[in-house]
PDB file of N, CA and C in Angstrom:
ATOM      1  N   MET I   1      -6.125 -39.414  41.059  1.00 71.00           N
ATOM      2  CA  MET I   1      -6.432 -38.326  41.117  1.00 71.00           C
ATOM      3  C   MET I   1      -6.542 -39.278  42.612  1.00 71.00           C
ATOM      4  N   PRO I   2      -5.505 -37.774  43.547  1.00 69.00           N
ATOM      5  CA  PRO I   2      -5.337 -37.765  45.383  1.00 69.00           C
ATOM      6  C   PRO I   2      -6.298 -37.850  46.049  1.00 69.00           C
ATOM      7  N   ALA I   3      -7.175 -39.206  46.971  1.00 74.00           N
ATOM      8  CA  ALA I   3      -7.571 -39.195  48.389  1.00 74.00           C
ATOM      9  C   ALA I   3      -7.465 -37.511  48.948  1.00 74.00           C
ATOM     10  N   PRO I   4      -8.587 -37.447  49.027  1.00 78.00           N
ATOM     11  CA  PRO I   4      -8.914 -36.569  49.849  1.00 78.00           C
ATOM     12  C   PRO I   4      -8.621 -35.878  50.987  1.00 78.00           C
ATOM     13  N   ARG I   5      -8.110 -35.329  51.575  1.00 81.00           N
ATOM     14  CA  ARG I   5      -7.497 -35.036  52.300  1.00 81.00           C
ATOM     15  C   ARG I   5      -8.523 -34.722  53.612  1.00 81.00           C
ATOM     16  N   LYS I   6      -7.369 -35.537  55.469  1.00 87.00           N
ATOM     17  CA  LYS I   6      -9.017 -35.412  55.833  1.00 87.00           C
ATOM     18  C   LYS I   6      -8.901 -33.821  57.310  1.00 87.00           C
ATOM     19  N   TYR I   7      -8.054 -33.124  56.569  1.00 91.00           N
ATOM     20  CA  TYR I   7      -7.544 -32.106  57.157  1.00 91.00           C
ATOM     21  C   TYR I   7      -7.114 -31.158  56.798  1.00 91.00           C
ATOM     22  N   PRO I   8      -8.149 -29.740  56.404  1.00 93.00           N
ATOM     23  CA  PRO I   8      -7.708 -28.353  55.681  1.00 93.00           C
ATOM     24  C   PRO I   8      -6.365 -28.427  55.651  1.00 93.00           C
ATOM     25  N   ASP I   9      -5.370 -27.411  54.336  1.00 93.00           N
ATOM     26  CA  ASP I   9      -4.599 -26.618  54.540  1.00 93.00           C
ATOM     27  C   ASP I   9      -4.465 -26.120  55.366  1.00 93.00           C
ATOM     28  N   GLU I  10      -5.633 -25.132  55.821  1.00 95.00           N
ATOM     29  CA  GLU I  10      -5.265 -23.680  57.350  1.00 95.00           C
ATOM     30  C   GLU I  10      -4.888 -24.784  58.604  1.00 95.00           C
ATOM     31  N   LEU I  11      -5.766 -25.749  59.094  1.00 96.00           N
ATOM     32  CA  LEU I  11      -5.511 -26.296  60.348  1.00 96.00           C
ATOM     33  C   LEU I  11      -4.054 -27.015  60.082  1.00 96.00           C
ATOM     34  N   ARG I  12      -3.774 -27.771  58.507  1.00 96.00           N
ATOM     35  CA  ARG I  12      -2.164 -27.981  59.071  1.00 96.00           C
ATOM     36  C   ARG I  12      -0.994 -26.930  59.586  1.00 96.00           C
ATOM     37  N   GLU I  13      -0.824 -25.700  58.173  1.00 96.00           N
ATOM     38  CA  GLU I  13      -0.498 -24.734  59.087  1.00 96.00           C
ATOM     39  C   GLU I  13      -0.191 -23.928  60.003  1.00 96.00           C
ATOM     40  N   ARG I  14      -1.609 -24.044  60.728  1.00 97.00           N
ATOM     41  CA  ARG I  14      -1.893 -23.907  61.784  1.00 97.00           C
ATOM     42  C   ARG I  14      -0.948 -24.770  63.050  1.00 97.00           C
ATOM     43  N   ALA I  15      -1.112 -25.128  63.020  1.00 97.00           N
ATOM     44  CA  ALA I  15      -1.183 -26.843  63.796  1.00 97.00           C
ATOM     45  C   ALA I  15       0.881 -26.084  63.979  1.00 97.00           C
ATOM     46  N   VAL I  16       1.551 -26.932  63.255  1.00 97.00           N
ATOM     47  CA  VAL I  16       2.559 -26.792  62.315  1.00 97.00           C
ATOM     48  C   VAL I  16       2.964 -24.809  63.370  1.00 97.00           C
ATOM     49  N   ARG I  17       2.514 -23.849  62.492  1.00 97.00           N
ATOM     50  CA  ARG I  17       2.981 -23.082  63.486  1.00 97.00           C
ATOM     51  C   ARG I  17       3.035 -22.815  64.930  1.00 97.00           C
ATOM     52  N   GLU I  18       2.309 -23.294  65.197  1.00 97.00           N
ATOM     53  CA  GLU I  18       1.832 -23.454  66.440  1.00 97.00           C
ATOM     54  C   GLU I  18       3.292 -24.302  67.357  1.00 97.00           C
ATOM     55  N   VAL I  19       2.930 -24.771  66.693  1.00 97.00           N
ATOM     56  CA  VAL I  19       4.136 -25.834  67.869  1.00 97.00           C
ATOM     57  C   VAL I  19       5.767 -24.878  67.262  1.00 97.00           C
ATOM     58  N   ARG I  20       5.654 -24.572  66.234  1.00 95.00           N
ATOM     59  CA  ARG I  20       7.351 -24.509  65.637  1.00 95.00           C
ATOM     60  C   ARG I  20       7.283 -23.253  67.089  1.00 95.00           C
ATOM     61  N   THR I  21       6.552 -21.898  66.650  1.00 96.00           N
ATOM     62  CA  THR I  21       6.580 -21.049  67.609  1.00 96.00           C
ATOM     63  C   THR I  21       5.798 -21.070  69.127  1.00 96.00           C
ATOM     64  N   THR I  22       6.114 -21.831  69.570  1.00 95.00           N
ATOM     65  CA  THR I  22       5.707 -22.175  70.659  1.00 95.00           C
ATOM     66  C   THR I  22       6.164 -22.885  71.725  1.00 95.00           C
ATOM     67  N   GLY I  23       7.570 -24.255  71.180  1.00 93.00           N
ATOM     68  CA  GLY I  23       7.606 -25.076  72.201  1.00 93.00           C
ATOM     69  C   GLY I  23       6.837 -25.815  72.534  1.00 93.00           C
ATOM     70  N   ARG I  24       5.297 -26.059  72.551  1.00 96.00           N
ATOM     71  CA  ARG I  24       4.774 -26.841  73.441  1.00 96.00           C
ATOM     72  C   ARG I  24       5.120 -28.529  72.497  1.00 96.00           C
ATOM     73  N   PRO I  25       4.712 -29.417  73.805  1.00 97.00           N
ATOM     74  CA  PRO I  25       4.705 -30.630  72.872  1.00 97.00           C
ATOM     75  C   PRO I  25       3.647 -31.054  71.133  1.00 97.00           C
ATOM     76  N   ILE I  26       3.595 -31.771  71.094  1.00 97.00           N
ATOM     77  CA  ILE I  26       3.495 -32.372  69.746  1.00 97.00           C
ATOM     78  C   ILE I  26       1.509 -33.344  69.609  1.00 97.00           C
ATOM     79  N   ALA I  27       1.734 -33.192  71.154  1.00 97.00           N
ATOM     80  CA  ALA I  27       0.879 -34.008  71.432  1.00 97.00           C
ATOM     81  C   ALA I  27      -0.459 -34.021  71.862  1.00 97.00           C
ATOM     82  N   HIS I  28       0.324 -31.731  73.142  1.00 97.00           N
ATOM     83  CA  HIS I  28      -0.345 -31.145  73.153  1.00 97.00           C
ATOM     84  C   HIS I  28      -1.867 -30.445  72.415  1.00 97.00           C
ATOM     85  N   VAL I  29      -0.524 -29.676  72.295  1.00 97.00           N
ATOM     86  CA  VAL I  29      -1.070 -29.227  70.255  1.00 97.00           C
ATOM     87  C   VAL I  29      -2.061 -30.070  69.611  1.00 97.00           C
ATOM     88  N   ALA I  30      -2.021 -31.124  69.309  1.00 97.00           N
ATOM     89  CA  ALA I  30      -2.956 -32.064  69.008  1.00 97.00           C
ATOM     90  C   ALA I  30      -4.246 -32.507  69.108  1.00 97.00           C
ATOM     91  N   LYS I  31      -3.321 -32.658  70.239  1.00 97.00           N
ATOM     92  CA  LYS I  31      -5.187 -32.254  71.463  1.00 97.00           C
ATOM     93  C   LYS I  31      -6.387 -31.133  71.380  1.00 97.00           C
ATOM     94  N   ASP I  32      -4.931 -30.155  71.372  1.00 97.00           N
ATOM     95  CA  ASP I  32      -5.949 -28.846  72.146  1.00 97.00           C
ATOM     96  C   ASP I  32      -6.412 -29.288  70.579  1.00 97.00           C
ATOM     97  N   LEU I  33      -6.467 -29.392  69.439  1.00 96.00           N
ATOM     98  CA  LEU I  33      -6.933 -28.936  67.809  1.00 96.00           C
ATOM     99  C   LEU I  33      -7.736 -29.937  67.416  1.00 96.00           C
ATOM    100  N   GLY I  34      -7.651 -31.685  67.745  1.00 95.00           N
ATOM    101  CA  GLY I  34      -8.099 -32.658  67.591  1.00 95.00           C
ATOM    102  C   GLY I  34      -7.864 -33.407  66.911  1.00 95.00           C
ATOM    103  N   ILE I  35      -6.475 -32.976  66.660  1.00 95.00           N
ATOM    104  CA  ILE I  35      -5.511 -34.099  65.801  1.00 95.00           C
ATOM    105  C   ILE I  35      -4.830 -34.979  65.927  1.00 95.00           C
ATOM    106  N   HIS I  36      -4.532 -35.915  64.889  1.00 96.00           N
ATOM    107  CA  HIS I  36      -4.224 -37.136  65.813  1.00 96.00           C
ATOM    108  C   HIS I  36      -2.689 -36.965  65.372  1.00 96.00           C
ATOM    109  N   LYS I  37      -1.913 -37.361  67.551  1.00 97.00           N
ATOM    110  CA  LYS I  37      -1.012 -36.065  67.334  1.00 97.00           C
ATOM    111  C   LYS I  37       0.685 -37.267  66.432  1.00 97.00           C
ATOM    112  N   GLU I  38       0.722 -38.162  65.779  1.00 97.00           N
ATOM    113  CA  GLU I  38       0.978 -38.345  64.306  1.00 97.00           C
ATOM    114  C   GLU I  38       0.891 -37.622  63.059  1.00 97.00           C
ATOM    115  N   ALA I  39       0.312 -37.939  62.843  1.00 96.00           N
ATOM    116  CA  ALA I  39      -1.237 -37.064  61.772  1.00 96.00           C
ATOM    117  C   ALA I  39       0.117 -35.115  61.795  1.00 96.00           C
ATOM    118  N   LEU I  40       0.322 -34.963  63.332  1.00 97.00           N
ATOM    119  CA  LEU I  40       0.895 -33.557  63.375  1.00 97.00           C
ATOM    120  C   LEU I  40       2.368 -33.488  63.126  1.00 97.00           C
ATOM    121  N   ARG I  41       3.243 -35.124  63.223  1.00 97.00           N
ATOM    122  CA  ARG I  41       4.256 -35.185  63.940  1.00 97.00           C
ATOM    123  C   ARG I  41       5.207 -34.649  62.352  1.00 97.00           C
ATOM    124  N   GLY I  42       4.042 -35.594  61.544  1.00 97.00           N
ATOM    125  CA  GLY I  42       4.664 -35.950  60.262  1.00 97.00           C
ATOM    126  C   GLY I  42       5.020 -34.292  59.476  1.00 97.00           C
ATOM    127  N   TRP I  43       3.152 -33.459  59.562  1.00 97.00           N
ATOM    128  CA  TRP I  43       3.798 -32.392  59.431  1.00 97.00           C
ATOM    129  C   TRP I  43       4.724 -31.490  59.837  1.00 97.00           C
ATOM    130  N   VAL I  44       4.809 -32.065  61.411  1.00 97.00           N
ATOM    131  CA  VAL I  44       5.959 -31.046  61.679  1.00 97.00           C
ATOM    132  C   VAL I  44       7.339 -31.350  60.731  1.00 97.00           C
ATOM    133  N   ARG I  45       7.589 -32.518  60.502  1.00 97.00           N
ATOM    134  CA  ARG I  45       8.907 -32.890  60.502  1.00 97.00           C
ATOM    135  C   ARG I  45       9.549 -32.004  58.529  1.00 97.00           C
ATOM    136  N   GLN I  46       8.067 -32.557  57.934  1.00 97.00           N
ATOM    137  CA  GLN I  46       7.694 -32.019  56.569  1.00 97.00           C
ATOM    138  C   GLN I  46       8.128 -30.346  56.672  1.00 97.00           C
ATOM    139  N   ALA I  47       7.728 -29.716  57.495  1.00 97.00           N
ATOM    140  CA  ALA I  47       7.755 -28.738  57.692  1.00 97.00           C
ATOM    141  C   ALA I  47       9.453 -28.305  57.934  1.00 97.00           C
ATOM    142  N   GLU I  48       9.753 -28.849  59.162  1.00 96.00           N
ATOM    143  CA  GLU I  48      11.327 -28.607  58.762  1.00 96.00           C
ATOM    144  C   GLU I  48      12.115 -29.102  56.870  1.00 96.00           C
ATOM    145  N   ALA I  49      12.422 -30.331  57.200  1.00 96.00           N
ATOM    146  CA  ALA I  49      12.493 -30.427  56.076  1.00 96.00           C
ATOM    147  C   ALA I  49      12.577 -28.877  54.439  1.00 96.00           C
ATOM    148  N   ASP I  50      11.113 -28.998  54.694  1.00 96.00           N
ATOM    149  CA  ASP I  50      11.203 -28.342  53.649  1.00 96.00           C
ATOM    150  C   ASP I  50      12.144 -26.546  53.563  1.00 96.00           C
ATOM    151  N   THR I  51      12.168 -26.302  55.487  1.00 95.00           N
ATOM    152  CA  THR I  51      12.596 -25.195  55.386  1.00 95.00           C
ATOM    153  C   THR I  51      14.345 -25.408  55.499  1.00 95.00           C
ATOM    154  N   GLY I  52      15.206 -26.948  55.419  1.00 94.00           N
ATOM    155  CA  GLY I  52      15.715 -26.760  55.522  1.00 94.00           C
ATOM    156  C   GLY I  52      16.647 -28.044  56.664  1.00 94.00           C
ATOM    157  N   GLU I  53      15.510 -27.245  57.820  1.00 95.00           N
ATOM    158  CA  GLU I  53      16.486 -27.572  59.198  1.00 95.00           C
ATOM    159  C   GLU I  53      16.701 -29.498  59.162  1.00 95.00           C
ATOM    160  N   ARG I  54      15.904 -29.871  58.067  1.00 93.00           N
ATOM    161  CA  ARG I  54      16.215 -31.483  58.057  1.00 93.00           C
ATOM    162  C   ARG I  54      17.357 -32.126  57.119  1.00 93.00           C
ATOM    163  N   ASP I  55      17.368 -32.927  56.763  1.00 92.00           N
ATOM    164  CA  ASP I  55      18.049 -33.641  55.655  1.00 92.00           C
ATOM    165  C   ASP I  55      17.755 -34.965  55.590  1.00 92.00           C
ATOM    166  N   ASP I  56      17.273 -35.437  56.145  1.00 95.00           N
ATOM    167  CA  ASP I  56      16.299 -36.966  56.784  1.00 95.00           C
ATOM    168  C   ASP I  56      15.326 -36.658  54.954  1.00 95.00           C
ATOM    169  N   LEU I  57      14.913 -35.674  55.272  1.00 95.00           N
ATOM    170  CA  LEU I  57      13.769 -36.157  54.557  1.00 95.00           C
ATOM    171  C   LEU I  57      13.215 -35.679  53.281  1.00 95.00           C
ATOM    172  N   LEU I  58      12.951 -36.049  51.951  1.00 96.00           N
ATOM    173  CA  LEU I  58      12.524 -34.833  50.742  1.00 96.00           C
ATOM    174  C   LEU I  58      11.505 -34.075  50.925  1.00 96.00           C
ATOM    175  N   THR I  59      12.277 -32.583  50.954  1.00 97.00           N
ATOM    176  CA  THR I  59      10.969 -31.851  50.635  1.00 97.00           C
ATOM    177  C   THR I  59      10.057 -32.033  50.033  1.00 97.00           C
ATOM    178  N   THR I  60       9.130 -31.174  50.319  1.00 95.00           N
ATOM    179  CA  THR I  60       8.040 -31.006  49.469  1.00 95.00           C
ATOM    180  C   THR I  60       7.797 -30.904  47.889  1.00 95.00           C
ATOM    181  N   ALA I  61       8.348 -29.828  47.097  1.00 96.00           N
ATOM    182  CA  ALA I  61       9.164 -30.032  46.257  1.00 96.00           C
ATOM    183  C   ALA I  61       9.336 -31.170  45.586  1.00 96.00           C
ATOM    184  N   GLU I  62      10.152 -31.643  45.983  1.00 97.00           N
ATOM    185  CA  GLU I  62      11.223 -32.567  45.871  1.00 97.00           C
ATOM    186  C   GLU I  62      10.258 -34.710  45.766  1.00 97.00           C
ATOM    187  N   GLN I  63       9.646 -34.094  46.382  1.00 97.00           N
ATOM    188  CA  GLN I  63       8.285 -35.306  46.194  1.00 97.00           C
ATOM    189  C   GLN I  63       7.638 -34.496  45.107  1.00 97.00           C
ATOM    190  N   LYS I  64       7.060 -33.654  45.088  1.00 97.00           N
ATOM    191  CA  LYS I  64       6.337 -33.410  43.680  1.00 97.00           C
ATOM    192  C   LYS I  64       7.465 -33.943  42.842  1.00 97.00           C
ATOM    193  N   GLU I  65       8.101 -33.810  41.655  1.00 98.00           N
ATOM    194  CA  GLU I  65       9.522 -33.643  41.490  1.00 98.00           C
ATOM    195  C   GLU I  65       9.092 -35.518  41.388  1.00 98.00           C
ATOM    196  N   LEU I  66       9.630 -36.330  42.012  1.00 98.00           N
ATOM    197  CA  LEU I  66       9.763 -38.108  42.091  1.00 98.00           C
ATOM    198  C   LEU I  66       8.302 -38.546  41.813  1.00 98.00           C
ATOM    199  N   ARG I  67       8.000 -37.756  42.125  1.00 97.00           N
ATOM    200  CA  ARG I  67       6.794 -38.981  41.667  1.00 97.00           C
ATOM    201  C   ARG I  67       6.001 -37.770  40.212  1.00 97.00           C
ATOM    202  N   GLN I  68       6.808 -36.788  40.391  1.00 98.00           N
ATOM    203  CA  GLN I  68       6.241 -36.888  38.572  1.00 98.00           C
ATOM    204  C   GLN I  68       7.397 -37.011  37.519  1.00 98.00           C
ATOM    205  N   LEU I  69       8.389 -37.472  37.614  1.00 98.00           N
ATOM    206  CA  LEU I  69       9.177 -38.745  37.386  1.00 98.00           C
ATOM    207  C   LEU I  69       9.051 -40.605  36.800  1.00 98.00           C
ATOM    208  N   ARG I  70       8.708 -39.956  37.806  1.00 98.00           N
ATOM    209  CA  ARG I  70       8.083 -41.853  37.803  1.00 98.00           C
ATOM    210  C   ARG I  70       6.991 -42.110  37.656  1.00 98.00           C
ATOM    211  N   ARG I  71       5.619 -41.159  36.860  1.00 98.00           N
ATOM    212  CA  ARG I  71       4.329 -41.024  36.266  1.00 98.00           C
ATOM    213  C   ARG I  71       5.795 -41.293  34.554  1.00 98.00           C
ATOM    214  N   GLU I  72       6.191 -39.967  34.701  1.00 98.00           N
ATOM    215  CA  GLU I  72       6.595 -39.997  33.875  1.00 98.00           C
ATOM    216  C   GLU I  72       7.500 -41.181  32.883  1.00 98.00           C
ATOM    217  N   ASN I  73       8.903 -41.987  33.989  1.00 98.00           N
ATOM    218  CA  ASN I  73       9.111 -42.992  33.353  1.00 98.00           C
ATOM    219  C   ASN I  73       8.107 -44.293  33.428  1.00 98.00           C
ATOM    220  N   ALA I  74       7.061 -44.378  33.780  1.00 98.00           N
ATOM    221  CA  ALA I  74       5.910 -45.805  33.857  1.00 98.00           C
ATOM    222  C   ALA I  74       5.758 -45.011  32.180  1.00 98.00           C
ATOM    223  N   GLU I  75       4.971 -44.506  32.110  1.00 98.00           N
ATOM    224  CA  GLU I  75       4.249 -43.560  30.889  1.00 98.00           C
ATOM    225  C   GLU I  75       5.726 -44.532  29.326  1.00 98.00           C
ATOM    226  N   LEU I  76       6.940 -43.598  29.579  1.00 98.00           N
ATOM    227  CA  LEU I  76       7.802 -44.175  28.077  1.00 98.00           C
ATOM    228  C   LEU I  76       8.127 -45.361  28.329  1.00 98.00           C
ATOM    229  N   ARG I  77       7.480 -46.480  29.323  1.00 98.00           N
ATOM    230  CA  ARG I  77       8.175 -47.998  29.451  1.00 98.00           C
ATOM    231  C   ARG I  77       6.900 -48.536  28.807  1.00 98.00           C
ATOM    232  N   ARG I  78       5.430 -47.687  28.836  1.00 98.00           N
ATOM    233  CA  ARG I  78       4.100 -48.186  28.346  1.00 98.00           C
ATOM    234  C   ARG I  78       4.235 -48.026  27.283  1.00 98.00           C
ATOM    235  N   ALA I  79       4.889 -47.093  26.492  1.00 98.00           N
ATOM    236  CA  ALA I  79       5.811 -46.413  25.070  1.00 98.00           C
ATOM    237  C   ALA I  79       5.828 -47.841  24.502  1.00 98.00           C
ATOM    238  N   ASN I  80       7.610 -48.196  24.798  1.00 97.00           N
ATOM    239  CA  ASN I  80       8.364 -48.755  24.897  1.00 97.00           C
ATOM    240  C   ASN I  80       7.445 -50.066  24.419  1.00 97.00           C
ATOM    241  N   GLU I  81       6.391 -51.100  25.309  1.00 97.00           N
ATOM    242  CA  GLU I  81       6.582 -51.375  25.071  1.00 97.00           C
ATOM    243  C   GLU I  81       5.727 -52.082  23.996  1.00 97.00           C
ATOM    244  N   ILE I  82       4.676 -50.999  23.254  1.00 96.00           N
ATOM    245  CA  ILE I  82       3.953 -50.980  21.994  1.00 96.00           C
ATOM    246  C   ILE I  82       4.863 -50.669  20.830  1.00 96.00           C
ATOM    247  N   LEU I  83       6.273 -49.607  21.617  1.00 96.00           N
ATOM    248  CA  LEU I  83       6.956 -49.744  20.541  1.00 96.00           C
ATOM    249  C   LEU I  83       7.844 -50.816  20.231  1.00 96.00           C
ATOM    250  N   LYS I  84       8.121 -52.466  19.902  1.00 95.00           N
ATOM    251  CA  LYS I  84       8.231 -53.520  20.464  1.00 95.00           C
ATOM    252  C   LYS I  84       7.405 -54.759  20.037  1.00 95.00           C
ATOM    253  N   ALA I  85       6.472 -53.991  20.505  1.00 94.00           N
ATOM    254  CA  ALA I  85       5.372 -54.702  19.567  1.00 94.00           C
ATOM    255  C   ALA I  85       5.617 -54.601  18.032  1.00 94.00           C
ATOM    256  N   ALA I  86       5.194 -53.648  18.311  1.00 93.00           N
ATOM    257  CA  ALA I  86       4.431 -53.287  16.788  1.00 93.00           C
ATOM    258  C   ALA I  86       6.183 -53.542  16.119  1.00 93.00           C
ATOM    259  N   SER I  87       6.988 -53.544  16.785  1.00 92.00           N
ATOM    260  CA  SER I  87       8.590 -53.562  16.023  1.00 92.00           C
ATOM    261  C   SER I  87       8.233 -55.257  15.459  1.00 92.00           C
ATOM    262  N   ALA I  88       7.835 -56.037  16.665  1.00 90.00           N
ATOM    263  CA  ALA I  88       7.624 -57.307  16.711  1.00 90.00           C
ATOM    264  C   ALA I  88       6.633 -57.526  15.282  1.00 90.00           C
ATOM    265  N   PHE I  89       6.197 -56.942  15.495  1.00 88.00           N
ATOM    266  CA  PHE I  89       5.097 -57.009  14.579  1.00 88.00           C
ATOM    267  C   PHE I  89       5.685 -56.924  12.987  1.00 88.00           C
ATOM    268  N   SER I  90       5.092 -56.427  13.405  1.00 86.00           N
ATOM    269  CA  SER I  90       6.312 -55.795  10.944  1.00 86.00           C
ATOM    270  C   SER I  90       7.649 -56.337  10.814  1.00 86.00           C
ATOM    271  N   ALA I  91       8.230 -56.920  11.978  1.00 83.00           N
ATOM    272  CA  ALA I  91       9.501 -57.833  11.260  1.00 83.00           C
ATOM    273  C   ALA I  91       8.953 -59.108  10.902  1.00 83.00           C
ATOM    274  N   ALA I  92       8.008 -59.375  11.905  1.00 80.00           N
ATOM    275  CA  ALA I  92       7.132 -61.039  10.941  1.00 80.00           C
ATOM    276  C   ALA I  92       6.365 -60.971   9.762  1.00 80.00           C
ATOM    277  N   GLU I  93       6.212 -59.479   9.760  1.00 79.00           N
ATOM    278  CA  GLU I  93       4.861 -59.216   8.170  1.00 79.00           C
ATOM    279  C   GLU I  93       6.269 -59.395   7.341  1.00 79.00           C
ATOM    280  N   LEU I  94       7.766 -58.454   7.691  1.00 78.00           N
ATOM    281  CA  LEU I  94       8.746 -58.039   6.335  1.00 78.00           C
ATOM    282  C   LEU I  94       8.916 -59.884   6.197  1.00 78.00           C
ATOM    283  N   ASP I  95       9.283 -60.410   7.086  1.00 76.00           N
ATOM    284  CA  ASP I  95       9.771 -62.362   7.038  1.00 76.00           C
ATOM    285  C   ASP I  95       8.870 -63.225   7.148  1.00 76.00           C
ATOM    286  N   ARG I  96       7.499 -62.745   6.615  1.00 77.00           N
ATOM    287  CA  ARG I  96       7.016 -64.129   5.350  1.00 77.00           C
ATOM    288  C   ARG I  96       7.519 -64.166   3.923  1.00 77.00           C
ATOM    289  N   PRO I  97       7.274 -65.205   3.689  1.00 76.00           N
ATOM    290  CA  PRO I  97       7.529 -65.622   2.441  1.00 76.00           C
ATOM    291  C   PRO I  97       6.496 -64.649   1.747  1.00 76.00           C
ATOM    292  N   ARG I  98       6.230 -64.382   0.228  1.00 73.00           N
ATOM    293  CA  ARG I  98       5.909 -64.221  -0.531  1.00 73.00           C
ATOM    294  C   ARG I  98       5.035 -65.239  -1.563  1.00 73.00           C
ATOM    295  N   THR I  99       3.596 -64.745  -0.976  1.00 72.00           N
ATOM    296  CA  THR I  99       3.168 -65.597  -3.052  1.00 72.00           C
ATOM    297  C   THR I  99       2.568 -65.458  -3.589  1.00 72.00           C
ATOM    298  N   ARG I 100       2.715 -65.594  -4.464  1.00 70.00           N
ATOM    299  CA  ARG I 100       2.303 -64.786  -5.844  1.00 70.00           C
ATOM    300  C   ARG I 100       0.513 -65.492  -5.962  1.00 70.00           C
ATOM    301  N   PRO I 101      -0.357 -64.103  -6.594  1.00 68.00           N
ATOM    302  CA  PRO I 101      -1.471 -64.654  -6.418  1.00 68.00           C
ATOM    303  C   PRO I 101      -1.426 -65.563  -7.367  1.00 68.00           C
ATOM    304  N   THR I 102      -2.384 -66.705  -7.854  1.00 66.00           N
ATOM    305  CA  THR I 102      -2.664 -67.178  -9.074  1.00 66.00           C
ATOM    306  C   THR I 102      -3.727 -66.458 -10.213  1.00 66.00           C
ATOM    307  N   ARG I 103      -3.816 -66.934 -11.335  1.00 64.00           N
ATOM    308  CA  ARG I 103      -4.353 -66.469 -12.777  1.00 64.00           C
ATOM    309  C   ARG I 103      -5.239 -67.594 -12.315  1.00 64.00           C
TER     310      ARG I 103
END
């Protein structure tokens, strides 16, 4: 479960919109809204990536897909380890010599 966000989504959207539409410096907008300037800088950069203005960052959708693929990969690796262990156990059982019960 992700950590709770410090700033509400509405505030993030408003701050990014204000920076992008007014052209005011990020530090001034951040100070006016009571936001840390580096947090706002990151939000603006992400908004630029999402709209295709930046190609050096992944879009939000790409980040979400990457997280999902990494989770699936980890799950498949765990399942593979379980199957390997089960296979080794079965192979050991098959290789074990059979003894006849005595009467």
